[in-house]
Amino acid sequence: KELRISSRRRRNYVLRVLYLLLLTTFLAIVWSNIQLTAASYAERAVQMAEAGKQVTLTLLGFQFVVTQVLIVILLSTAISGEISRQTLGVLMTTPLSSMQIVTGKLLSKVTQLALVLCMTLPVLGLLRVLGGVPWNVLGAGTAVTLTATLFAGSLSLWFSIWDRHAHKVIARTLFVLAA
């Protein structure tokens, strides 16, 4: 239910649009800094492969950082919001265990961010076609990003249990992640 409801919220549509705009801007900046000076077709193909590697690594780094920050923000009020709306007691009377409730909240937000990450697949596929980037690098980068996102989300959810203020939860979580 959490996934179905959260995917229809206006804030998630805005999040997707902002992510695409930020990603497009970031990639445009990176691409504009790449120098292609080859005279022959063979040299140009080698330079395009190197440019593909550089853009891919930059894109994977961008995703790694942005998804962690977004999951921390999205889950900063997951449990404390239930407490402040006084719906946690009602939620605990359902046949769901506390583990299922917490897992449902975590996985619904991670799924939302996985959908956001899927928006970059066409760009990664295009970079793969340019050459120089094997599929296992793309898969490994995405797997590392999702694992770090799960960890950051779990940490944010943990701090959300103990503090009602979103800004404090975000600050604590980002501090622990930075440390």
Coordinates of C-alpha atoms in Angstrom, one line a residue:
K1 CA 0.0 0.0 0.0
E2 CA 2.8 2.4 0.9
L3 CA 4.4 1.9 -2.6
R4 CA 1.1 2.5 -4.4
I5 CA 0.3 5.6 -2.4
S6 CA 3.8 7.2 -2.5
S7 CA 4.2 6.7 -6.3
R8 CA 1.1 8.9 -6.9
R9 CA 2.2 11.8 -4.7
R10 CA 2.9 15.1 -6.5
R11 CA 6.2 15.4 -4.7
N12 CA 7.5 12.2 -6.4
Y13 CA 6.6 13.5 -9.8
V14 CA 8.5 16.7 -8.9
L15 CA 11.4 14.6 -7.6
R16 CA 11.6 12.7 -10.9
V17 CA 11.6 15.9 -13.0
L18 CA 14.2 17.6 -10.8
Y19 CA 16.4 14.6 -11.0
L20 CA 16.2 14.5 -14.8
L21 CA 17.0 18.2 -15.0
L22 CA 19.9 18.0 -12.6
L23 CA 21.2 14.9 -14.4
T24 CA 20.9 16.6 -17.8
T25 CA 22.7 19.7 -16.5
F26 CA 25.4 17.7 -14.9
L27 CA 26.0 15.6 -18.0
A28 CA 26.0 18.7 -20.2
I29 CA 28.7 20.2 -18.0
V30 CA 30.8 17.1 -18.1
W31 CA 30.4 16.6 -21.8
S32 CA 31.3 20.2 -22.6
N33 CA 34.6 19.8 -20.7
I34 CA 35.7 16.8 -22.9
Q35 CA 38.1 17.7 -25.7
L36 CA 37.8 15.8 -28.9
T37 CA 40.7 16.8 -31.2
A38 CA 41.2 13.8 -33.4
A39 CA 41.9 14.2 -37.1
S40 CA 41.3 10.6 -38.2
Y41 CA 38.3 8.3 -37.8
A42 CA 40.4 5.8 -35.7
E43 CA 41.7 8.5 -33.3
R44 CA 38.1 9.8 -33.0
A45 CA 36.8 6.4 -32.1
V46 CA 39.4 6.0 -29.4
Q47 CA 38.7 9.5 -28.0
M48 CA 34.9 8.7 -28.0
A49 CA 35.6 5.5 -26.0
E50 CA 37.6 7.5 -23.5
A51 CA 34.9 10.1 -23.3
G52 CA 32.3 7.4 -22.7
K53 CA 34.4 6.0 -19.8
Q54 CA 34.7 9.5 -18.3
V55 CA 31.0 10.3 -18.6
T56 CA 30.0 6.9 -17.3
L57 CA 32.2 7.1 -14.2
T58 CA 30.9 10.7 -13.6
L59 CA 27.3 9.5 -14.0
L60 CA 27.8 6.6 -11.6
G61 CA 29.4 8.9 -9.0
F62 CA 26.5 11.4 -9.4
Q63 CA 24.0 8.6 -8.9
F64 CA 25.8 7.2 -5.9
V65 CA 25.8 10.6 -4.1
V66 CA 22.3 11.8 -5.2
T67 CA 20.4 8.7 -4.4
Q68 CA 21.8 8.5 -0.9
V69 CA 20.9 12.1 -0.2
L70 CA 17.4 11.6 -1.6
I71 CA 16.7 8.4 0.4
V72 CA 17.8 10.2 3.6
I73 CA 15.4 13.0 2.9
L74 CA 12.5 10.7 1.8
L75 CA 12.8 8.5 4.9
S76 CA 13.6 11.3 7.5
T77 CA 10.0 11.4 8.7
A78 CA 8.9 7.8 8.0
I79 CA 8.3 6.7 11.6
S80 CA 8.2 10.0 13.3
G81 CA 5.5 11.1 10.8
E82 CA 3.4 8.1 11.9
I83 CA 3.9 9.2 15.5
S84 CA 3.0 12.8 15.0
R85 CA -0.1 11.9 13.0
Q86 CA -1.0 9.5 15.7
T87 CA -1.4 6.6 13.3
L88 CA 1.4 4.4 14.6
G89 CA -0.9 2.9 17.2
V90 CA -3.5 2.0 14.6
L91 CA -0.8 0.6 12.4
M92 CA 0.5 -1.6 15.1
T93 CA -3.0 -3.1 15.7
T94 CA -3.0 -4.5 12.2
P95 CA -1.7 -8.1 11.6
L96 CA 1.5 -6.7 10.3
S97 CA 4.6 -7.2 12.4
S98 CA 6.8 -4.2 13.2
M99 CA 9.5 -5.7 10.9
Q100 CA 7.0 -5.7 8.0
I101 CA 6.0 -2.1 8.7
V102 CA 9.6 -0.9 8.7
T103 CA 10.5 -3.0 5.7
G104 CA 7.5 -1.8 3.8
K105 CA 8.4 1.9 4.4
L106 CA 12.0 1.3 3.4
L107 CA 11.4 -0.7 0.3
S108 CA 8.7 1.6 -1.0
K109 CA 11.1 4.5 -1.0
V110 CA 13.9 2.4 -2.4
T111 CA 11.6 1.3 -5.1
Q112 CA 10.8 4.9 -5.9
L113 CA 14.5 5.7 -6.2
A114 CA 15.1 2.6 -8.3
L115 CA 12.6 3.9 -10.7
V116 CA 14.5 7.2 -10.8
L117 CA 17.7 5.3 -11.4
C118 CA 16.0 3.5 -14.3
M119 CA 15.6 6.9 -16.0
T120 CA 19.4 6.9 -16.5
L121 CA 19.5 3.5 -18.2
P122 CA 19.0 5.0 -21.7
V123 CA 22.0 7.3 -21.1
L124 CA 24.1 4.4 -19.8
G125 CA 23.1 2.3 -22.7
L126 CA 24.1 5.0 -25.1
L127 CA 27.4 5.3 -23.4
R128 CA 27.8 1.6 -23.7
V129 CA 27.2 1.8 -27.4
L130 CA 29.9 4.5 -27.8
G131 CA 32.3 1.9 -26.5
G132 CA 34.9 1.7 -23.8
V133 CA 32.5 0.7 -21.0
P134 CA 31.7 -3.0 -20.4
W135 CA 28.3 -4.1 -19.1
N136 CA 29.8 -5.5 -15.9
V137 CA 31.0 -2.0 -14.9
L138 CA 27.5 -0.6 -15.4
G139 CA 26.0 -3.5 -13.4
A140 CA 28.5 -3.2 -10.6
G141 CA 28.1 0.6 -10.3
T142 CA 24.4 0.2 -10.1
A143 CA 24.6 -2.6 -7.6
V144 CA 26.9 -0.5 -5.4
T145 CA 24.6 2.5 -5.7
L146 CA 21.6 0.4 -4.6
T147 CA 23.4 -1.2 -1.7
A148 CA 24.6 2.2 -0.4
T149 CA 21.1 3.6 -0.9
L150 CA 19.6 0.7 1.2
F151 CA 22.2 1.4 3.9
A152 CA 21.5 5.1 4.0
G153 CA 17.8 4.5 4.0
S154 CA 18.0 2.1 6.9
L155 CA 20.1 4.6 8.8
S156 CA 17.7 7.4 8.2
L157 CA 14.8 5.2 9.2
W158 CA 16.7 4.3 12.4
F159 CA 17.2 8.0 13.3
S160 CA 13.6 8.7 12.4
I161 CA 12.5 6.4 15.2
W162 CA 14.3 8.5 17.8
D163 CA 13.7 12.0 16.6
R164 CA 10.6 13.8 15.3
H165 CA 12.4 16.6 13.5
A166 CA 13.3 15.9 9.9
H167 CA 16.2 18.3 9.7
K168 CA 17.8 16.7 12.7
V169 CA 17.4 13.2 11.3
I170 CA 18.8 14.4 7.9
A171 CA 21.8 16.1 9.6
R172 CA 22.6 13.0 11.8
T173 CA 22.3 10.6 9.0
L174 CA 24.4 12.6 6.6
F175 CA 27.0 13.1 9.4
V176 CA 27.2 9.4 10.0
L177 CA 27.4 8.6 6.3
A178 CA 30.2 11.2 5.9
A179 CA 32.1 9.8 8.8

